[in-house]
Tab-separated table of C-alpha atoms in Angstrom:
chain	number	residue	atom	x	y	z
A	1	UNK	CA	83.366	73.595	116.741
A	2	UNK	CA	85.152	72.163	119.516
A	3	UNK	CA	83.328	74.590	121.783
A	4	UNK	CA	79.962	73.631	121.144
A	5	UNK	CA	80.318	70.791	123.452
A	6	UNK	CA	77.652	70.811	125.764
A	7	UNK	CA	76.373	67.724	127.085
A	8	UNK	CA	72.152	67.647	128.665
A	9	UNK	CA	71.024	64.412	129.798
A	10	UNK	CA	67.274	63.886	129.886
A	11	UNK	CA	66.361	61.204	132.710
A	12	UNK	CA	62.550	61.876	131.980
A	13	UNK	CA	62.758	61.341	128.222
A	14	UNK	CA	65.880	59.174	128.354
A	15	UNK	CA	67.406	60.650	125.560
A	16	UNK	CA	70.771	62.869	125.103
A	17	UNK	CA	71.313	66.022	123.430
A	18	UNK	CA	75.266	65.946	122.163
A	19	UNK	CA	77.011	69.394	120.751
A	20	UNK	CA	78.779	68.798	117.685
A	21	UNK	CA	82.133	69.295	119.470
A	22	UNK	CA	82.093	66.654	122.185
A	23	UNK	CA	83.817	64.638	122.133
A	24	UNK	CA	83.302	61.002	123.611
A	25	UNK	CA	85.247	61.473	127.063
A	26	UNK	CA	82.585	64.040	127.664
A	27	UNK	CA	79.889	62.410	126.878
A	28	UNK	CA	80.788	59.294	128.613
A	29	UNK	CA	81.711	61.160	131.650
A	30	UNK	CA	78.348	63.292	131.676
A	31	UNK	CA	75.967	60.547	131.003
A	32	UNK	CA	77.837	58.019	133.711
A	33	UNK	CA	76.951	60.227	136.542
A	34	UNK	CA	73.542	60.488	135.495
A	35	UNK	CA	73.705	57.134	135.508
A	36	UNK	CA	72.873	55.631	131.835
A	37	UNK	CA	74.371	54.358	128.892
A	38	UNK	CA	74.715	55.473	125.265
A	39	UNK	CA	76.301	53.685	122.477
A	40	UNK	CA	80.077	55.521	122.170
A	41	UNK	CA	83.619	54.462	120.987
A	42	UNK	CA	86.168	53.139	122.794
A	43	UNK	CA	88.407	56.203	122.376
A	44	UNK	CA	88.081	59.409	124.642
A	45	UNK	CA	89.291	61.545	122.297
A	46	UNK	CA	87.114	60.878	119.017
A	47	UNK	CA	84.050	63.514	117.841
A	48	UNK	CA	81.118	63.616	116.144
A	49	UNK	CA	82.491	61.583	113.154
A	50	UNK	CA	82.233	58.318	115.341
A	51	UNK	CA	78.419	58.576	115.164
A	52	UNK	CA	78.330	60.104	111.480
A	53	UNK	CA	80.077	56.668	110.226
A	54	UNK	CA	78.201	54.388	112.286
A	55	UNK	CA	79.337	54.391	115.531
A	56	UNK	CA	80.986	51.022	116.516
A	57	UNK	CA	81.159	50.371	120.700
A	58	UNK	CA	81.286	48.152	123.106
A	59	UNK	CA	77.695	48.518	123.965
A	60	UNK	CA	76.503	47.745	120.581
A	61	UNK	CA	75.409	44.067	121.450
A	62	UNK	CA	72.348	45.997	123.956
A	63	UNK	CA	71.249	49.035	122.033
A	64	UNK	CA	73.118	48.843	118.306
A	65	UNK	CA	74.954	51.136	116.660
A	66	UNK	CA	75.561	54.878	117.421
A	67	UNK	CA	73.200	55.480	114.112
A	68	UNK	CA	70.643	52.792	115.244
A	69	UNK	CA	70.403	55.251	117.907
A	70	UNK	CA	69.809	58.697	116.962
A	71	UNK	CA	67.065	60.474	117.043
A	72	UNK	CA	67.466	64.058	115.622
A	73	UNK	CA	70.699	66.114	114.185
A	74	UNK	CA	70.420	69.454	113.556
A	75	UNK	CA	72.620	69.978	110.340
A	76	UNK	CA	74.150	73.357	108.410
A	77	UNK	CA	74.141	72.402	105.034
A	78	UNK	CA	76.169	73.588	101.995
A	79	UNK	CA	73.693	76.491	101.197
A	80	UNK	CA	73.964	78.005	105.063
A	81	UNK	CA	70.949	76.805	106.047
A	82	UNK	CA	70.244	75.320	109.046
A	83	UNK	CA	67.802	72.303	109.115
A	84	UNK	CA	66.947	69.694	112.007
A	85	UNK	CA	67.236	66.246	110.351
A	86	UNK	CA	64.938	63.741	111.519
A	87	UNK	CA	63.256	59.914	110.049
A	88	UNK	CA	60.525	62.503	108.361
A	89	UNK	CA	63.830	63.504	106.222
A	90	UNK	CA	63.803	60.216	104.154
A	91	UNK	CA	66.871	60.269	101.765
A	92	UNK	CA	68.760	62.860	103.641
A	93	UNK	CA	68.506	61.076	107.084
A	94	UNK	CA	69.255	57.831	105.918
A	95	UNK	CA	72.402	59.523	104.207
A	96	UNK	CA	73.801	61.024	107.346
A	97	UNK	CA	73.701	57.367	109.533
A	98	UNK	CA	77.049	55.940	107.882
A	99	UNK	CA	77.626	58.749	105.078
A	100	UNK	CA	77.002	61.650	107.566
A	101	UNK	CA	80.933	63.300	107.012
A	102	UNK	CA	79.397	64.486	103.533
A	103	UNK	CA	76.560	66.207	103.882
A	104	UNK	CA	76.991	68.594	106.330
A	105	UNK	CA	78.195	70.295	109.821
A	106	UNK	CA	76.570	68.702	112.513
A	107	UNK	CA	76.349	71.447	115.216
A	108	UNK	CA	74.111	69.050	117.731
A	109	UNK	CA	72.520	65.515	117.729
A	110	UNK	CA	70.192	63.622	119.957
A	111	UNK	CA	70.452	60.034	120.604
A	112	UNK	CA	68.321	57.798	123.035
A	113	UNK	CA	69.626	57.264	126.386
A	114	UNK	CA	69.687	53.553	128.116
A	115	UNK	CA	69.602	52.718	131.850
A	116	UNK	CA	72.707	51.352	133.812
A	117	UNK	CA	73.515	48.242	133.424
A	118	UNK	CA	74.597	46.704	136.483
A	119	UNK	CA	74.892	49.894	138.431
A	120	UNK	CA	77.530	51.227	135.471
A	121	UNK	CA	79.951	48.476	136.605
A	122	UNK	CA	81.171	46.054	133.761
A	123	UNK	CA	84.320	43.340	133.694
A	124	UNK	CA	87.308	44.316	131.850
A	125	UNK	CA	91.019	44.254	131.538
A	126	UNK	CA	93.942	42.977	129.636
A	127	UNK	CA	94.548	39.411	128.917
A	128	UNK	CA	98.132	39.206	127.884
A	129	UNK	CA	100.126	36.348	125.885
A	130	UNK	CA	103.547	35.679	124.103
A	131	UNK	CA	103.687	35.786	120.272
A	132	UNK	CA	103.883	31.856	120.063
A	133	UNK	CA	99.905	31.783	121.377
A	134	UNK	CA	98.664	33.668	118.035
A	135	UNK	CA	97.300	31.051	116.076
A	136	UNK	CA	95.125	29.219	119.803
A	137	UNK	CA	93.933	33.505	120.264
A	138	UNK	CA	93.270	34.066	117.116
A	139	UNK	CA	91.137	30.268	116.880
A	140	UNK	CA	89.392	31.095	120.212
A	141	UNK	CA	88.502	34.494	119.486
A	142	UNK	CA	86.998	33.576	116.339
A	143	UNK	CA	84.700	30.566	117.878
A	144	UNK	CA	83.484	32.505	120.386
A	145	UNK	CA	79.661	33.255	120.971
A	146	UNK	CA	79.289	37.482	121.003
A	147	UNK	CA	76.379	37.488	123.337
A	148	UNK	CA	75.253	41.108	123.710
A	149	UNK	CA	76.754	42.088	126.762
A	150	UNK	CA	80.152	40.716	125.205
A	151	UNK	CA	83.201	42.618	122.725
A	152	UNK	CA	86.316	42.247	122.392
A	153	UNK	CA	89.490	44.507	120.970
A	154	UNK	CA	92.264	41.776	120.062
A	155	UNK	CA	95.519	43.586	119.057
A	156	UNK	CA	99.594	43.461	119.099
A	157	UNK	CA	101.882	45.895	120.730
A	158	UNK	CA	104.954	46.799	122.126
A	159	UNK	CA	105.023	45.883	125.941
A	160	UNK	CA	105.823	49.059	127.723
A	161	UNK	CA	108.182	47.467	130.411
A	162	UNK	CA	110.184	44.794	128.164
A	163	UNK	CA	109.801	46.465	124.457
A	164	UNK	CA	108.634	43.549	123.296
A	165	UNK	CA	105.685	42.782	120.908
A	166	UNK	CA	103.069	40.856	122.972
A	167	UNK	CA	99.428	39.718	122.086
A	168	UNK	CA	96.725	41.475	124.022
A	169	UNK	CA	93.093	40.660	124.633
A	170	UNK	CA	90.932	43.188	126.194
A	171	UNK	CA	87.680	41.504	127.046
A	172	UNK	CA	84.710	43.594	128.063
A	173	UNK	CA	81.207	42.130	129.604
A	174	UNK	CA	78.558	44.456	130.863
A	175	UNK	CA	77.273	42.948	133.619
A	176	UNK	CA	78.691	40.978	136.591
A	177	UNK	CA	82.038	39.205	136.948
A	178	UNK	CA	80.637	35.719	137.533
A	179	UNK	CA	78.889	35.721	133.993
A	180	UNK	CA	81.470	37.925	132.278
A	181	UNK	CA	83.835	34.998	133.308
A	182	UNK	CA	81.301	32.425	132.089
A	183	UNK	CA	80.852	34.066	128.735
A	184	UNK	CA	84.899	34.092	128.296
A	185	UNK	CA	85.441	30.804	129.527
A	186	UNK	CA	87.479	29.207	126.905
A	187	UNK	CA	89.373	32.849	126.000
A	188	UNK	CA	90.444	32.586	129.775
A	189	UNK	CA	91.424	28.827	129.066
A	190	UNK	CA	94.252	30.133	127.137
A	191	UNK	CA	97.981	30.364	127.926
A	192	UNK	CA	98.072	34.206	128.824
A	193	UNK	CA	101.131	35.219	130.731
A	194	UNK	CA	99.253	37.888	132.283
A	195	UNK	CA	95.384	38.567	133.353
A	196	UNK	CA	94.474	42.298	135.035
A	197	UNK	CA	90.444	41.682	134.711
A	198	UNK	CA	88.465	42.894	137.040
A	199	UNK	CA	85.176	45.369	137.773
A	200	UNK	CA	85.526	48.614	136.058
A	201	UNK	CA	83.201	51.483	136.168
A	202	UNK	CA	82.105	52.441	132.745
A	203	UNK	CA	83.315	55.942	132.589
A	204	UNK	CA	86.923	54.593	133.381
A	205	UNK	CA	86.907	51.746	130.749
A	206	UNK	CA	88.327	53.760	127.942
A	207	UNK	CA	91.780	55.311	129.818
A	208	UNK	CA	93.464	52.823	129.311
A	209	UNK	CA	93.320	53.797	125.129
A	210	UNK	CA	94.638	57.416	126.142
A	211	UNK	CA	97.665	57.007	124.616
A	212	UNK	CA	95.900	56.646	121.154
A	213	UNK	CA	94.891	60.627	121.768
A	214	UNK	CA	98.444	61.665	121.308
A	215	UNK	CA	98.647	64.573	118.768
A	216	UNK	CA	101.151	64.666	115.889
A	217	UNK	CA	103.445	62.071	114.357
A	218	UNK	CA	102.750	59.550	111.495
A	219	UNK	CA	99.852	57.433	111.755
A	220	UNK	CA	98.786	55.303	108.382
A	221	UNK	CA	95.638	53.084	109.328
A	222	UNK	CA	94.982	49.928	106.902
A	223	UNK	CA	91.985	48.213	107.723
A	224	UNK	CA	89.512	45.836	106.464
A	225	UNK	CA	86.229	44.678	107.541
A	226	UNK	CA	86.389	40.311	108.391
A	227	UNK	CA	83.335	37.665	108.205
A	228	UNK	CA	86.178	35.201	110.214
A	229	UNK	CA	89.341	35.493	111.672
A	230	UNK	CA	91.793	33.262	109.382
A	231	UNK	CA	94.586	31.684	112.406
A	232	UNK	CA	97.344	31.246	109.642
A	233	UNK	CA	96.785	34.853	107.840
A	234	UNK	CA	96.843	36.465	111.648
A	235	UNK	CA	100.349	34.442	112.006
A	236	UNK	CA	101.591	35.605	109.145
A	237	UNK	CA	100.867	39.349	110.427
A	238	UNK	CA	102.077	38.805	113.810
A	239	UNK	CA	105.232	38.316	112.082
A	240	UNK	CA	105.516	40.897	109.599
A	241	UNK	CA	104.625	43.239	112.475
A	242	UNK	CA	107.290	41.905	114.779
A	243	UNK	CA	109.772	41.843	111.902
A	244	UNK	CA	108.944	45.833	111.311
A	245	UNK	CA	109.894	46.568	114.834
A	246	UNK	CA	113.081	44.334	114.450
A	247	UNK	CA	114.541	45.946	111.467
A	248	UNK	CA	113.252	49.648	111.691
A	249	UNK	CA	113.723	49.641	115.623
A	250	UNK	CA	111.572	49.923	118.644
A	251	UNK	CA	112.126	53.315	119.583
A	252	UNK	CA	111.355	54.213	116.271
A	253	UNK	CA	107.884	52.514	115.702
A	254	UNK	CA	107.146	50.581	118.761
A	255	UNK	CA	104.119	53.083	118.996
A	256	UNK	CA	102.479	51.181	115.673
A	257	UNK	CA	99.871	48.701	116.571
A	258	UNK	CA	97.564	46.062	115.235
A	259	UNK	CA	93.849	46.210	116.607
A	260	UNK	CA	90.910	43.954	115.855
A	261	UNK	CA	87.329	44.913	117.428
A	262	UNK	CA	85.260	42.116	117.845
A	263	UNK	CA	81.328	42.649	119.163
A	264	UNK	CA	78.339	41.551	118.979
A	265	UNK	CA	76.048	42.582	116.685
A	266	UNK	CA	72.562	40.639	117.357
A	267	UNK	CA	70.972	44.175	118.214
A	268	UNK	CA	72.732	46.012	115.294
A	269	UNK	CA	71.377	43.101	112.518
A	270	UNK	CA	67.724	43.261	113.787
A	271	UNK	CA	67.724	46.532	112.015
A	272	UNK	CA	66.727	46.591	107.887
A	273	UNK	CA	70.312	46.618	106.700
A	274	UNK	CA	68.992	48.690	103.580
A	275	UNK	CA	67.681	51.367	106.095
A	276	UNK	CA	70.453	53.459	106.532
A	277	UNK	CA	73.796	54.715	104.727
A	278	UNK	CA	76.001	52.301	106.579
A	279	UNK	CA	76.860	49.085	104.826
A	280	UNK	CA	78.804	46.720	107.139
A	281	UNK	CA	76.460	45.012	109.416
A	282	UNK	CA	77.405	41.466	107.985
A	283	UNK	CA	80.959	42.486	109.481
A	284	UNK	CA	82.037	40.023	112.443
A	285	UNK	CA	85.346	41.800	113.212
A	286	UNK	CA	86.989	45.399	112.492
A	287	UNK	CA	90.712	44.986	112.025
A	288	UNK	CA	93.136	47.647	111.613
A	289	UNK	CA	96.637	47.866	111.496
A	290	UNK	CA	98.277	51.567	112.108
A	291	UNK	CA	102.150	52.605	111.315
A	292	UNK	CA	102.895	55.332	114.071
A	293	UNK	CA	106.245	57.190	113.856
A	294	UNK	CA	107.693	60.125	113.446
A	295	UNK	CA	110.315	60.332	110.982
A	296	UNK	CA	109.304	60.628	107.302
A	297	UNK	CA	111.776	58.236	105.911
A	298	UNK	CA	109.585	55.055	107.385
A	299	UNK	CA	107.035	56.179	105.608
A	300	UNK	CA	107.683	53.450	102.785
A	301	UNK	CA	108.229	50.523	105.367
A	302	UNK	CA	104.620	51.536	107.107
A	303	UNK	CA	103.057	51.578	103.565
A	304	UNK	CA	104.677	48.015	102.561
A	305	UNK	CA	103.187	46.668	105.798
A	306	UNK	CA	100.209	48.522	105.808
A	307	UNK	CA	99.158	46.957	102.423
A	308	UNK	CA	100.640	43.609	103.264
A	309	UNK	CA	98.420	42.720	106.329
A	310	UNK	CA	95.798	44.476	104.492
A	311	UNK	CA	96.294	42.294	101.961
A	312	UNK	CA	96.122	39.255	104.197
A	313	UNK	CA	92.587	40.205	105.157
A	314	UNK	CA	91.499	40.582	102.740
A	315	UNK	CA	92.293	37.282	101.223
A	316	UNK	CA	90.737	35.812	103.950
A	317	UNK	CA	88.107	37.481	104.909
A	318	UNK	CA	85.141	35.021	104.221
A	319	UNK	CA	83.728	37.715	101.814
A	320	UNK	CA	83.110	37.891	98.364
A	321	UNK	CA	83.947	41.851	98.122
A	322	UNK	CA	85.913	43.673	100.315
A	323	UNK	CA	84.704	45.755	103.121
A	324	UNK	CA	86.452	48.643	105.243
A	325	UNK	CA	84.744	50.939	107.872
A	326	UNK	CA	84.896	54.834	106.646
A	327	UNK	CA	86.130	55.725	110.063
A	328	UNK	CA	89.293	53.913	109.703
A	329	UNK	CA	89.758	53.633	106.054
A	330	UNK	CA	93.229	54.710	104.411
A	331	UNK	CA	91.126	56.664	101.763
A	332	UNK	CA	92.289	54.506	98.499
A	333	UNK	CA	89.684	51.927	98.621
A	334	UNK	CA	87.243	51.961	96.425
A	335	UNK	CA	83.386	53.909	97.087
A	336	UNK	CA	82.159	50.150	97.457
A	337	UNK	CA	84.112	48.968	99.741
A	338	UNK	CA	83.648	51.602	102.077
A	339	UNK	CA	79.989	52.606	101.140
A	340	UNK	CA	78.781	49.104	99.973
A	341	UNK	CA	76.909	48.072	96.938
A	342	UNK	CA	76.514	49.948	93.690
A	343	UNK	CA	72.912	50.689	94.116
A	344	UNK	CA	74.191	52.353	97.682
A	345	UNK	CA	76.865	54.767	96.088
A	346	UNK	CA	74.474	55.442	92.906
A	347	UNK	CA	71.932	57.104	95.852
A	348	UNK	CA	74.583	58.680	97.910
A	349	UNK	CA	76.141	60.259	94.740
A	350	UNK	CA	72.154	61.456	93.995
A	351	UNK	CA	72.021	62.741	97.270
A	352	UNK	CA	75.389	64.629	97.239
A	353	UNK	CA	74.679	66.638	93.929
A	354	UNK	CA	71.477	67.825	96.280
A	355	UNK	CA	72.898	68.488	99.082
A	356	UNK	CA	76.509	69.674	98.277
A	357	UNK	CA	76.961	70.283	94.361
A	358	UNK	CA	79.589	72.475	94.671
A	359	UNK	CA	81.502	69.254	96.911
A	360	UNK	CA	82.065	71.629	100.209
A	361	UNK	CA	81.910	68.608	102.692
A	362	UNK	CA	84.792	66.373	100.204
A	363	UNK	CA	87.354	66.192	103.054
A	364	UNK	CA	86.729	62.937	104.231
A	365	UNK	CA	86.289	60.013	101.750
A	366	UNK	CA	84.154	62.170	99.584
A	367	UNK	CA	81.355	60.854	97.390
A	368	UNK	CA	81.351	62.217	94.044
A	369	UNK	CA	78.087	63.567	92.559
A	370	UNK	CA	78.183	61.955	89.247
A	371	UNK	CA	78.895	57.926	89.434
């Protein structure tokens, strides 16, 4: 699969034909110097799989999400056959835009193409800030306006150069620096410590998450979908996070990380919510917490945190029932709260005993075919 990835840009029809095995380095890279836009993740090294779930980005305030975009995927289904799955599919193609993982191998897709925006140059950067500032960050961040051009990815980590746990905020604005700096005003009102935002050219924004591509090692994700971010539940996690690295040792676990992705998603809710497979668009913020490490024997002290901070968003998440994104999902949740209401996983389980009886495409949060 990971050969099939071919990348053809068409100016004239602005759209984008994607093999199934590019991944989103490629496509970013190909599309830049052609010089458009498509929605894509904020990771280089992530597939297919981003779009199949929904496709979250930072580009989502302009042009939605990665499904909101696509136009065509030609699909090998669990009978060998290959189809090209289109908005004349009905059922099918509104399975495959948040369910896709299940129903198939997607060998190409075609999404829409956008033009630049501001010449491909955006605003971006780290905003960085001592653990004492959680609670103001976390009160900002959650007050603040997502116009479209606007997103966010709020996390902890271990500071390279002092091994400490700091607070970052990684601001992005596509568009100019004097109204990126306008829209952040009161996040850049805060006490940071340290501030490297500047220009960027699009194609470069997402190096600075390389180290995320790193094969191998442990990696449990916990994550939960948030209406609001709670200050109090965030301090509570900022401390259980810098009490894991205090007891089980930096240069054990200093790689684990907690990452919120905040963006706007005016574009994304002017689509029919009940028009495709993906549930989530009343989600304000993404937050995941991942346990990276490589010795087996942590494994319990990354699943007691894990489900802890999960825990805490879940508490406070402003929802009545719990939500978590399929693409970063721990896999014991249950159908609904990663495919949404019952009436949603009563017509993806119809749809699976269709498409894939026999369960061939069950590797990644399978739906059942009986419910």
């Amino acid at each position: 699969m990971r050969l099939l990835n071919t990348v053809e840009v068409d100016k004239s029809k602005k759209t984008v034909r994607i093999g199934g095995g590019a991944i989103i380095k490629e496509i970013v890279e190909e599309v830049y110097q052609n010089q458009m836009h498509v929605v894509s993740g904020g990771c280089n090294c992530v597939g297919t799989g981003f779009m199949l779930g929904g496709g979250l980005g930072r580009l989502m305030g302009e042009y939605g999400l990665a499904i909101d975009n696509l136009l065509s995927v030609d699909l090998v289904t669990a009978d060998g056959n290959t189809i090209t799955a289109t908005a004349n599919n009905g059922d099918l193609w509104w399975a495959l835009r948040g369910a896709g993982h299940n129903f198939g191998i997607v060998t190409s897709y075609i999404v829409k193409g956008h033009s630049w925006i501001n010449s491909g140059t955006h605003w971006s950067g780290n905003l960085v800030f001592t653990g004492d500032q959680v609670e103001a960050v976390t009160k900002a961040i959650d007050k603040l306006v997502f116009q479209k051009p606007m997103s966010i990815h709020y996390y902890f980590a271990v500071d390279p150069s002092s091994q400490q746990p700091v607070i970052i905020v990684n601001p992005f604005y596509a568009g100019k620096v004097d109204d990126a700096r306008k829209a952040f005003k009161s996040i850049l009102e805060l006490k940071f410590v340290a501030d490297t935002t500047g220009p960027i050219a699009w194609d470069e924004l997402n190096a600075s998450g390389d180290f995320f591509c790193a094969k191998g090692s442990r990696k449990p994700a916990y994550s939960v979908g948030l209406k609001k971010l709670d200050p109090k539940a965030f301090k509570n996690i900022w401390d259980a996070y810098a009490q894991f690295l205090n007891k089980n040792g930096v240069d054990k676990v200093g790689r684990s990380a907690v990452l919120v992705e905040c963006y706007s998603y005016i574009t994304a809710r002017a689509i029919e919510r009940t028009s495709t497979a993906y549930p989530h668009r009343d989600v304000n913020f993404q937050a995941v917490i991942l346990g990276w490490y490589d010795d087996k024997a942590l494994d319990g002290e990354a699943e007691k945190l894990g489900k802890y901070v999960r825990e805490q968003w879940f508490s406070t998440s402003g929802f009545h029932r719990d939500h978590t994104y399929v693409n970063f999902a721990r896999g014991d949740e249950p159908l609904e709260t990663i495919y949404g209401e019952s009436w949603r996983v009563r017509k993806l389980t119809t749809l699976k005993k269709k498409w894939d009886p026999r369960g061939r495409f069950s590797q990644y949060f399978p739906i059942p075919s009986t419910y």
